[in-house]
Coordinates of C-alpha atoms and ligand atoms in Angstrom, one line a residue:
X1372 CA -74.3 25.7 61.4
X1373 CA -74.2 27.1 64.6
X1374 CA -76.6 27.4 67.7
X1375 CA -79.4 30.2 68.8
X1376 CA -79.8 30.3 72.1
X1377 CA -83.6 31.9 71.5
X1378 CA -84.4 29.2 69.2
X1379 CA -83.3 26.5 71.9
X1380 CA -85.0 28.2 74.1
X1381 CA -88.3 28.4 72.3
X1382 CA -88.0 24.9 71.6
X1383 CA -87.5 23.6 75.3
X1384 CA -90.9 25.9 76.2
X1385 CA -92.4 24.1 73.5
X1386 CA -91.9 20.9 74.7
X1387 CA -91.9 21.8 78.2
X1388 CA -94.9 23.8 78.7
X1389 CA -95.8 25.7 82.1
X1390 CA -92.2 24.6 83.9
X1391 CA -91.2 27.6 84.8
X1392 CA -88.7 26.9 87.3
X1393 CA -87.1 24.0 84.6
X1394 CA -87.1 26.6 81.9
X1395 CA -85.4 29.0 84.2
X1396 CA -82.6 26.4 85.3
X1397 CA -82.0 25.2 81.3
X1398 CA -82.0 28.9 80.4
X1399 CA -79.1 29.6 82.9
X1400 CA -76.9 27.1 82.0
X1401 CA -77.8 26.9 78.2
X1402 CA -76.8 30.6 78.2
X1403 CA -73.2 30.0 79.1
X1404 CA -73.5 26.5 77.4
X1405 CA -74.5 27.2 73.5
X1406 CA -71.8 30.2 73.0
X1407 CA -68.9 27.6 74.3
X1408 CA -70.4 24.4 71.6
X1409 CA -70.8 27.1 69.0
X1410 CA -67.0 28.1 69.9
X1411 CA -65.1 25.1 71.1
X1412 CA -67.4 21.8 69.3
X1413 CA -70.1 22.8 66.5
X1414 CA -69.3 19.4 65.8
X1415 CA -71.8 18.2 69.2
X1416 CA -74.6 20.5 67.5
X1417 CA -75.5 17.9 65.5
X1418 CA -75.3 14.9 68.2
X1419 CA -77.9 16.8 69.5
X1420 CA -76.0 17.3 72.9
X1421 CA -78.1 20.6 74.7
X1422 CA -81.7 18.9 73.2
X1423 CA -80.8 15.2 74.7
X1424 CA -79.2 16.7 78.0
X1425 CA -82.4 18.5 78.9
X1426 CA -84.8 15.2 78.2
X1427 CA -84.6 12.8 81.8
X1428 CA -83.6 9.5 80.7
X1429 CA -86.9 8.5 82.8
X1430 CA -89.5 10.1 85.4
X1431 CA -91.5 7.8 87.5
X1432 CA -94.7 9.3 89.2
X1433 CA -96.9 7.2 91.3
X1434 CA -99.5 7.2 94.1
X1435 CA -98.9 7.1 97.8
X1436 CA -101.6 6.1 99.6
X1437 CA -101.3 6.1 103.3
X1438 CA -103.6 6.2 106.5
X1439 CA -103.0 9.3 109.0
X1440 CA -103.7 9.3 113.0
X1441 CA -107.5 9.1 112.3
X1442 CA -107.1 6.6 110.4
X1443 CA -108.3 8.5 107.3
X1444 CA -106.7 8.0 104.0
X1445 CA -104.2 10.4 102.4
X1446 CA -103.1 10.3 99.1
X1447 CA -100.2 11.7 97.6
X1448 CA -98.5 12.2 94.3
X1449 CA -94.4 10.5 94.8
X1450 CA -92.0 11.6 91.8
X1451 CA -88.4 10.4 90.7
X1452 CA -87.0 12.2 87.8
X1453 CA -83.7 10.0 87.2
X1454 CA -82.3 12.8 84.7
X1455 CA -78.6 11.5 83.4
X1456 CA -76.6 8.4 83.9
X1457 CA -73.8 9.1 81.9
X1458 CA -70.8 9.4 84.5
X1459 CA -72.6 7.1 87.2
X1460 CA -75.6 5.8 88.8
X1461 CA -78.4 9.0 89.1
X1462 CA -77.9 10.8 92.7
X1463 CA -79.9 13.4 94.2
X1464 CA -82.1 14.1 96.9
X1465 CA -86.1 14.1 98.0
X1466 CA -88.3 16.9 98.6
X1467 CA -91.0 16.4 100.6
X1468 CA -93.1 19.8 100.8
X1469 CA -96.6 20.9 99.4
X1470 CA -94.4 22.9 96.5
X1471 CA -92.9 19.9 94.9
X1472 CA -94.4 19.8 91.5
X1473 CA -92.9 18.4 88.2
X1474 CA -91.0 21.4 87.2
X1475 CA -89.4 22.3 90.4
X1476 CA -87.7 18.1 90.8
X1477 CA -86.8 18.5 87.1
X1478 CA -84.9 21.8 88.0
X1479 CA -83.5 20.3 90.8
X1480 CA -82.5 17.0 88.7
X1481 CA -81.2 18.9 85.8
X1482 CA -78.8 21.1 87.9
X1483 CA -77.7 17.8 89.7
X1484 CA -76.5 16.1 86.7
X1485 CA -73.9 19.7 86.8
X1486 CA -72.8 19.5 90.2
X1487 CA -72.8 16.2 90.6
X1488 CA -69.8 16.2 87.9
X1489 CA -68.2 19.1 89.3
X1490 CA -67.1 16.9 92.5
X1491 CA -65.3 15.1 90.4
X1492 CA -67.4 11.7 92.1
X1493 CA -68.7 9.6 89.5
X1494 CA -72.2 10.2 90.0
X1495 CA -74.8 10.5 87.7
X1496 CA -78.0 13.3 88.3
X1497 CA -81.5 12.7 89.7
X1498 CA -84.2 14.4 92.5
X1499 CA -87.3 13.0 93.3
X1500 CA -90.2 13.6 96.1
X1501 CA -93.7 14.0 97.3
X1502 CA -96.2 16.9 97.7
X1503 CA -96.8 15.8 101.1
X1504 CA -96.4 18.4 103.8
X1505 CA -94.4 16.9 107.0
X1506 CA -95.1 20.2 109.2
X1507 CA -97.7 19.1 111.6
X1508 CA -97.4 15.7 111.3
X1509 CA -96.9 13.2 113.9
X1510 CA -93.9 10.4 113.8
X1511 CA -96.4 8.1 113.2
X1512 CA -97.9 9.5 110.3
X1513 CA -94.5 10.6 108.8
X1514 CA -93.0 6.6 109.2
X1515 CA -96.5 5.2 107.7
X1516 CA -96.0 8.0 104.8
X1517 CA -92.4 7.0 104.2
X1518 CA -93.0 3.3 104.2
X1519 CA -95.9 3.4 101.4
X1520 CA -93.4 6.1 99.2
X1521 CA -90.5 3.4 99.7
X1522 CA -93.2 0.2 98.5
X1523 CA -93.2 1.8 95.4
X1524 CA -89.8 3.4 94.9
X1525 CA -87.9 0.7 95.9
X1526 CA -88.2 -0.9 92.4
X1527 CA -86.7 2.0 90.5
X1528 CA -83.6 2.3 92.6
X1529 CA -80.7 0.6 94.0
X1530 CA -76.9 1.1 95.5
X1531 CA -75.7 1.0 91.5
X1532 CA -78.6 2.4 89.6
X1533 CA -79.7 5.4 91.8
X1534 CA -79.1 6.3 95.3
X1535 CA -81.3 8.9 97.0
X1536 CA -80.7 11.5 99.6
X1537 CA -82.4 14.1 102.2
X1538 CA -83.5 17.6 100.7
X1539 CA -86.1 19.7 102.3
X1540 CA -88.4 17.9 104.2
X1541 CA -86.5 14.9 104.0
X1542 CA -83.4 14.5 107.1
X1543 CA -82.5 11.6 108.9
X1544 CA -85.6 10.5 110.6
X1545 CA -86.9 10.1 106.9
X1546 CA -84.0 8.7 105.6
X1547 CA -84.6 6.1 108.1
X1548 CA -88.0 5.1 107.7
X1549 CA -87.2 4.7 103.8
X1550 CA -84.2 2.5 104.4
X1551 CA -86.3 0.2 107.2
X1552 CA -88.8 0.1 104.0
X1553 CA -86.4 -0.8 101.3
X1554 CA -84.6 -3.4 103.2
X1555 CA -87.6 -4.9 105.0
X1556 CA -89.1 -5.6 101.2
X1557 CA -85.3 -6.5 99.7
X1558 CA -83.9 -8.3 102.6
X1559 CA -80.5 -6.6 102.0
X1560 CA -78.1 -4.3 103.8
X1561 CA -76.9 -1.7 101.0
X1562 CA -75.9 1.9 100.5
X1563 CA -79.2 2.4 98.5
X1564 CA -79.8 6.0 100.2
X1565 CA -77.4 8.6 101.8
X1566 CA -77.4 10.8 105.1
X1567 CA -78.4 7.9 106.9
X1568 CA -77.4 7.0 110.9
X1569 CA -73.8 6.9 111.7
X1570 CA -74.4 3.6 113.4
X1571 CA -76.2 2.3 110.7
X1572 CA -73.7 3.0 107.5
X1573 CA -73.9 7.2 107.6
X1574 CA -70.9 9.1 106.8
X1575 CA -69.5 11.4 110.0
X1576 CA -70.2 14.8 108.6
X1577 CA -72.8 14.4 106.2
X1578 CA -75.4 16.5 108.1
X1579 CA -72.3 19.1 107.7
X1580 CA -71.7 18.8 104.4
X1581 CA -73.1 21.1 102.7
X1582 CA -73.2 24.2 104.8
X1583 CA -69.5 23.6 105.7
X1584 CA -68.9 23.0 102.1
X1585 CA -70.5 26.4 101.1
X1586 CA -68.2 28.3 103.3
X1587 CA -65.2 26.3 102.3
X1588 CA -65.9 27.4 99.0
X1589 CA -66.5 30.9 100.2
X1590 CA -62.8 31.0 101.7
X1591 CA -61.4 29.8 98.3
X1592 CA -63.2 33.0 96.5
X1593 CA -61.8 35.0 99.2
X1594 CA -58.2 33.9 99.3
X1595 CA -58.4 34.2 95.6
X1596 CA -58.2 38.1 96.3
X1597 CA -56.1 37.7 98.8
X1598 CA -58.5 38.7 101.5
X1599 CA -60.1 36.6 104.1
X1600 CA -63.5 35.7 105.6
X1601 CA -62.7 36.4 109.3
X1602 CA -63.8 39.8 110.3
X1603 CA -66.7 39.6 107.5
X1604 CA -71.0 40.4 108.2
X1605 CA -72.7 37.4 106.0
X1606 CA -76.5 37.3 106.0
X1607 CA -78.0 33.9 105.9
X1608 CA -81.5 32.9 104.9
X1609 CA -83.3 29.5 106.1
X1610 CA -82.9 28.4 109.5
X1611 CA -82.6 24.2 108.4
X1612 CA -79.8 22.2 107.8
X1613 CA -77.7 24.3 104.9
X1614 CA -78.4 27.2 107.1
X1615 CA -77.5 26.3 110.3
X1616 CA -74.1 24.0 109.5
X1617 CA -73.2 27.3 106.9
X1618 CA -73.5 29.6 110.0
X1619 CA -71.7 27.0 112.1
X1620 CA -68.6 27.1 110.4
X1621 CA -68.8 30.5 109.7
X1622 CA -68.3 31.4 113.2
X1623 CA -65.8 28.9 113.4
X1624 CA -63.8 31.1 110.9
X1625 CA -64.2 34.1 112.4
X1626 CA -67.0 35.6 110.2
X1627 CA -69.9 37.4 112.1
X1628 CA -73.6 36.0 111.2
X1629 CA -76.3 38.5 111.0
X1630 CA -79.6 36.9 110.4
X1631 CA -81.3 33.9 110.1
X1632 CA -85.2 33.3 108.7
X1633 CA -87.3 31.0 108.1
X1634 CA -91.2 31.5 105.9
X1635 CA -92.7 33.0 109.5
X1636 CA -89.7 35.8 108.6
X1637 CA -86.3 37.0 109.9
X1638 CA -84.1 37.6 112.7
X1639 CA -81.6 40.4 112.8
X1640 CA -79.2 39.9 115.7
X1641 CA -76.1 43.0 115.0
X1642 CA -74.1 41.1 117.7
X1643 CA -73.9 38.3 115.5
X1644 CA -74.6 34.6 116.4
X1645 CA -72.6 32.9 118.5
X1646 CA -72.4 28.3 119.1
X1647 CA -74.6 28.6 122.1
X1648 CA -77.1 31.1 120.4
X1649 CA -77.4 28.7 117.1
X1650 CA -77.4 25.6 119.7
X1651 CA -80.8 27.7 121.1
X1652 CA -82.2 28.2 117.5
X1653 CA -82.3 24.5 117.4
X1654 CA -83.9 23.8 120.1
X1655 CA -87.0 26.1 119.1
X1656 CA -87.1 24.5 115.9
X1657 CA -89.4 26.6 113.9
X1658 CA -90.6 29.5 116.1
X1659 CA -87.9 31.6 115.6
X1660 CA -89.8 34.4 117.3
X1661 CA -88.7 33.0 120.5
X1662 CA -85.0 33.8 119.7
X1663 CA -86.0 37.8 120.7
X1664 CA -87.3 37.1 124.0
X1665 CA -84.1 35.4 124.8
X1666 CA -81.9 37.9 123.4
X1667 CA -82.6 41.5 123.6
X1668 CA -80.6 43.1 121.0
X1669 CA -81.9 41.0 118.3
X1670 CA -85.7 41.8 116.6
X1671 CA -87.5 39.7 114.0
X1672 CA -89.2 40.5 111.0
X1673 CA -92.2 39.6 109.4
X1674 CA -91.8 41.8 106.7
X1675 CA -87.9 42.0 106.0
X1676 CA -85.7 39.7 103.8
X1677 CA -82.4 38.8 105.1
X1678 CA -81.2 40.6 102.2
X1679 CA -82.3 44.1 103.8
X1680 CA -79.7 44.3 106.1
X1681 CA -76.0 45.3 105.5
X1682 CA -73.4 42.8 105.2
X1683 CA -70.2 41.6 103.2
X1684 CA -72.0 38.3 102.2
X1685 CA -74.5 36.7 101.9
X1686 CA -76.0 33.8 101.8
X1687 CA -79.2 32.3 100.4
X1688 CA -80.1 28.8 101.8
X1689 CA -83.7 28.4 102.0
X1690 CA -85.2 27.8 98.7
X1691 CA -85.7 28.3 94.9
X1692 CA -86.4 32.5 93.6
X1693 CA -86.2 33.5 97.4
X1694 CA -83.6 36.4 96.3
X1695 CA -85.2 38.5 93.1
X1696 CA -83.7 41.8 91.5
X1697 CA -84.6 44.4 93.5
X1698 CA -83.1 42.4 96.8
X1699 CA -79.9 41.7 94.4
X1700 CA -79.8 45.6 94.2
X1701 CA -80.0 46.6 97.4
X1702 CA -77.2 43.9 98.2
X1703 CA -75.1 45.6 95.9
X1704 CA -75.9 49.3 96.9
X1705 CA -75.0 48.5 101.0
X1706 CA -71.5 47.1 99.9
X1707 CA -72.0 43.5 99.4
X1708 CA -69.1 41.8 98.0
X1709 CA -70.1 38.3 97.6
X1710 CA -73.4 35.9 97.1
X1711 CA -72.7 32.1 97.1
X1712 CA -76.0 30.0 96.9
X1713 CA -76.3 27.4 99.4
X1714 CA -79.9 26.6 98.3
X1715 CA -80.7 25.5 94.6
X1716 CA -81.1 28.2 92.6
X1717 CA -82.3 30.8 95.2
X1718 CA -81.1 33.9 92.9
X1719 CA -83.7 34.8 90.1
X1720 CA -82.4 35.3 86.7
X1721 CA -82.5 39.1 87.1
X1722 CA -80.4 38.8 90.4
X1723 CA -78.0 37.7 88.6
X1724 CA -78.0 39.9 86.0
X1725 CA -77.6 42.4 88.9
X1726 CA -74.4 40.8 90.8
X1727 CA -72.7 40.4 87.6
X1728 CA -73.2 43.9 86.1
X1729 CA -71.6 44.8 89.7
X1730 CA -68.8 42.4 89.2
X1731 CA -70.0 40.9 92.6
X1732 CA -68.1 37.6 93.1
X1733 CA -71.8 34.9 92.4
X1734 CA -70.9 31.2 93.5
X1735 CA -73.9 29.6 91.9
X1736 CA -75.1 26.5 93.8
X1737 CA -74.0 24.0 91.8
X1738 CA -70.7 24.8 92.6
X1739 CA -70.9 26.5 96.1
X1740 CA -73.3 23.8 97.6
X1741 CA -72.0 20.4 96.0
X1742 CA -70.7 20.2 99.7
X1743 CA -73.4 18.0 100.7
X1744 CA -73.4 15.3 97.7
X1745 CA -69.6 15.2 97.5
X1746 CA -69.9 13.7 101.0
X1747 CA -72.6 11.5 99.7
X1748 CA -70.5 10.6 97.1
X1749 CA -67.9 9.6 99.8
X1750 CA -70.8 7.5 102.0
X1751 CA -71.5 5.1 99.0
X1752 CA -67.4 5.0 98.5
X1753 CA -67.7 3.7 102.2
X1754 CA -70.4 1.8 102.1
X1755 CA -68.9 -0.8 99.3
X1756 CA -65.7 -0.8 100.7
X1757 CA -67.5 -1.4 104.3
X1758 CA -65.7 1.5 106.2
X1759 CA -66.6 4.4 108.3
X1760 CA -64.2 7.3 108.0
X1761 CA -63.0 9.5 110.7
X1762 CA -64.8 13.0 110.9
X1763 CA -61.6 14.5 109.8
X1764 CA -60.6 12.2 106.7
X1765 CA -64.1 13.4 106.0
X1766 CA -63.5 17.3 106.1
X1767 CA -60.3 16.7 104.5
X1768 CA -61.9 15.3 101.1
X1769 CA -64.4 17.7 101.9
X1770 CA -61.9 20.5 101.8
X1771 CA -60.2 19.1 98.5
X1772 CA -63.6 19.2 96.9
X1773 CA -64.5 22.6 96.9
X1774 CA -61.5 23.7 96.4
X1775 CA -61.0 21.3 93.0
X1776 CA -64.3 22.9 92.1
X1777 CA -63.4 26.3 92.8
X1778 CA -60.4 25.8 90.9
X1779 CA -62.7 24.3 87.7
X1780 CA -65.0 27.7 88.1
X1781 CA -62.1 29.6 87.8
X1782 CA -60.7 27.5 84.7
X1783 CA -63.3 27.8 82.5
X1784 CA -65.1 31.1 84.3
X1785 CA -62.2 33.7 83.9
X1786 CA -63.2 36.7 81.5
X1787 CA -60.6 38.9 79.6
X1788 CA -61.1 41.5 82.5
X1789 CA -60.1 39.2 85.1
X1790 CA -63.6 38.9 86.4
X1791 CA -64.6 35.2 87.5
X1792 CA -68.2 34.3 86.4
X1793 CA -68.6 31.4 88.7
X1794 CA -71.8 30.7 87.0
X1795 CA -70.2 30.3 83.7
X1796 CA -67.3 28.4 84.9
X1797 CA -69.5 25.6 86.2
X1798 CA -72.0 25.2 83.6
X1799 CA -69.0 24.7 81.2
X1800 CA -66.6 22.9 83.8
X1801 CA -69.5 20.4 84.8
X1802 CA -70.8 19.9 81.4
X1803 CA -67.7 18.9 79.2
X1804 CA -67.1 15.2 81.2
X1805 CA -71.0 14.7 81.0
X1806 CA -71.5 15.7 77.0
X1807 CA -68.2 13.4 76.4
X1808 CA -69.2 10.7 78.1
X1809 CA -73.0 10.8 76.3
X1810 CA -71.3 10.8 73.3
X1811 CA -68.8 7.8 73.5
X1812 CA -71.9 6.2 74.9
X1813 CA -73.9 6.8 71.6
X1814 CA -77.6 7.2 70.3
X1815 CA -79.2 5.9 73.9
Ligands
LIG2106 P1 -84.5 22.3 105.4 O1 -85.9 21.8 105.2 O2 -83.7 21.7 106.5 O3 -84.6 23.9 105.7 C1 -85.2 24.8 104.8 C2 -85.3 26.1 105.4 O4 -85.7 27.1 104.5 C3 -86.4 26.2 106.5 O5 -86.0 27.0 107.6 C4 -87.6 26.7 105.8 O6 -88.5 27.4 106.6 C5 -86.9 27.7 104.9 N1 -87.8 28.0 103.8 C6 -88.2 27.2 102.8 N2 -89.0 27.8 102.0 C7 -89.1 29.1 102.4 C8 -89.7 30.2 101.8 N3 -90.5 30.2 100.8 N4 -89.5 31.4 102.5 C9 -88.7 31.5 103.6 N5 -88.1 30.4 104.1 C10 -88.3 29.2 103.5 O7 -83.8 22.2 104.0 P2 -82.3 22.2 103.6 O8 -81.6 23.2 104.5 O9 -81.8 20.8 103.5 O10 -82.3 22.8 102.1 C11 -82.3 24.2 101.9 C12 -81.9 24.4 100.4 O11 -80.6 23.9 100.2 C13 -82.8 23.8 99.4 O12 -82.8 24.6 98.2 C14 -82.1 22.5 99.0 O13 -82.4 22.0 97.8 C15 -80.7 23.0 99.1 N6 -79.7 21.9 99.3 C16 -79.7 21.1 100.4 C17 -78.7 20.2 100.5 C18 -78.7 19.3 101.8 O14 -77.7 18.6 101.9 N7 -79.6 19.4 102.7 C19 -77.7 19.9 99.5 C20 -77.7 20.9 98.5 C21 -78.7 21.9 98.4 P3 -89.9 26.8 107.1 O15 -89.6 25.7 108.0 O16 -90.7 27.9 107.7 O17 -90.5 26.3 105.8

């Protein structure tokens, strides 16, 4: 007996109607997955492996009520999908954003439960969130919203059973309102979320993480050819967190930053980006616009991805399907050498197809942005031992990391041509310890 990837696929749709995005995520890593069980263990076809790795161990939805400036009551829908706890206690971040439906946090979780492993952290793979829209939202509103999503949550997780973390919508002023929450109602210190404070049991570097990470793993895919990311044009989407940290350290290693965007549109600046320049894009936040009547050789653009602009690299690091086919081939065609996803699953499935027809070097997100949980990883390993680590014992794991899971990609993602499918290499290199350790588990 063997498996069909078609037939697996027909029977996730079936019993996951109208998830688009979770379909797309089990397609892309079943793709690489059934060939490999069919190959290397037809004896896990009939434990059932791919059909119980797809089902969450559990999802939790629930109501949150809460009262805004005008003292008007909200209501909102609050999610946790704690997807696989076979290597450790579920881990993975919150969403808040209008977006956040069902399909998109089971995505999310589902690729989690890969990249998670890939750190080589024992950490199990969960995402949760809200459908609530911070933008335009006053502290207030945002605390009271926070507090009424913890008085529920707080039951279903814990520093051993599952430890949440910032995504979109959700940075440290949030994490903070949700840890006041959980240990006003448990009266008890505990590393029960990640990226929060330094001075309140944050890791140094965590806000880094995974924009640093991404470019640490985009030096390892460079050195690999023996070239170097100095000297190099990247193109960066998003102007938040991954975005800003990935074009950070990419000026730090010499590399030349090209654009920016955000969903009002993009800025092209052909001098490049410079510390002080990014320190300005901070400080207008969101109206990006601003950035070209400060400096004069940069314009913005409504109507122009980032990806319509000539560069060496690029980098995607806003959200899910932001880079489709006909953006993958006009990458190509200008002479782009190398994609790396710093958001989840920014590259459609056609993309894809398009970067490796080209034999473009693709660092899939699981791999190329496990940056930031490998440090959260390293907060809870600080938190029970009751340490803070230096900033650079932090980078140094960090470092170690992505280059570990570079190295994995390459193990298990180098084809008879020589050509690396990153993609491949960490669906396989992530899913091995998790299908072994489900199976010495047993029937649960
Ligand atoms: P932020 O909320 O800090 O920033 C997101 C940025 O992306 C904003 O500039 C936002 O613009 C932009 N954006 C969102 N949607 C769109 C859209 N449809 N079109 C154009 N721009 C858009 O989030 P993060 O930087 O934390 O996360 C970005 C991605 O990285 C997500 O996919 C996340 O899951 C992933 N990720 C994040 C990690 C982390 O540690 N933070 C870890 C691993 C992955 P606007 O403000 O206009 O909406």
């Amino acid at each position: 007996m063997s498996l069909n990837f078609e037939s697996f696929i027909a029977y996730a749709r079936a019993k996951n109607p109208n998830e688009s995005e979770f379909l797309q995520a089990v397609a892309e890593v079943t793709e690489d997955l059934i060939p490999y069980i069919n190959q290397k263990h037809p004896d896990w076809i009939d434990a059932k492996i791919l059909e119980r790795i797809i089902e969450p161990e559990r999802i939790i939805i629930f109501k949150v009520s809460w009262l805004n400036d005008q003292n008007q009551v909200q209501v909102n829908r609050g999610f946790r999908v704690q997807m696989n706890s076979a290597i450790g206690p579920y881990k993975g971040g919150l969403r808040f954003s209008p977006t956040v439906n069902l399909s998109i946090l089971k995505f999310l979780a589902f690729e989690q439960v890969f990249k998670n492993s890939l750190t080589g952290i024992p950490l199990g793979g969960g995402k949760g969130g809200s459908d609530f829209d911070p933008k335009g939202k006053s502290d207030m509103e945002i605390m009271r919203f926070c507090q009424s999503f913890m008085t529920e949550l707080y039951r279903h997780i814990g520093a051993e059973t599952d430890v949440p973390a910032g995504d979109i919508g959700v940075g440290e002023r949030e994490i903070g309102y949700l840890f006041g929450q959980y240990k006003r109602i448990q009266n008890n210190f505990t590393g029960v979320l990640t990226g929060k404070g330094k001075y309140w049991g944050g890791s140094y570097l965590r806000p880094e993480a995974t924009g640093y990470g991404l470019l640490y793993f985009v030096q390892c895919v460079f050195e690999n050819m023996d070239e170097e990311v100095a000297g190099k044009e990247i193109c960066i989407s998003g102007a938040g967190n991954v975005a800003y940290y990935a074009t950070e350290k990419a000026i730090h290693l010499g590399a030349k930053v090209i654009t920016l965007s955000n969903s009002l549109g993009t800025i092209h600046d052909p001098e490049g980006f410079t510390l002080e320049k990014l320190a300005y894009l901070k400080e207008i936040g969101r109206e990006l616009p601003k950035y070209v009547d400060r400096y004069k050789t940069a314009a913005f653009y409504t109507d122009r991805k980032p990806w319509h602009f000539k560069c060496d690299i690029a980098l995607p690091c806003a959200t899910q399907n932001e880079l489709n086919e006909e953006d993958a081939q006009l990458l190509v065609s200008q002479g782009c050498i190398c994609v790396a996803e710093g958001a989840n699953m920014p590259s459609t499935a056609e993309a894809i197809k398009v970067f490796h027809k080209a034999k473009i070097h693709f660092a899939p997100g699981k791999a190329a942005n496990a940056g930031g949980v490998a440090v959260s990883g390293l907060e809870m390993s600080q938190n029970w031992a009751g340490q803070q680590w230096s900033s650079d014992k932090v980078d140094g794991k960090l470092k170690t990391i992505m280059n570990n899971i570079h190295k994995t990609c390459v193990k298990h993602g180098k084809e008879e041509d020589g050509y690396i499918n990153y993609l491949k290499g960490a669906n396989i290199g992530g899913f091995i310890k998790v299908a072994e350790s489900m199976l010495a588990q047993g029937i649960v």
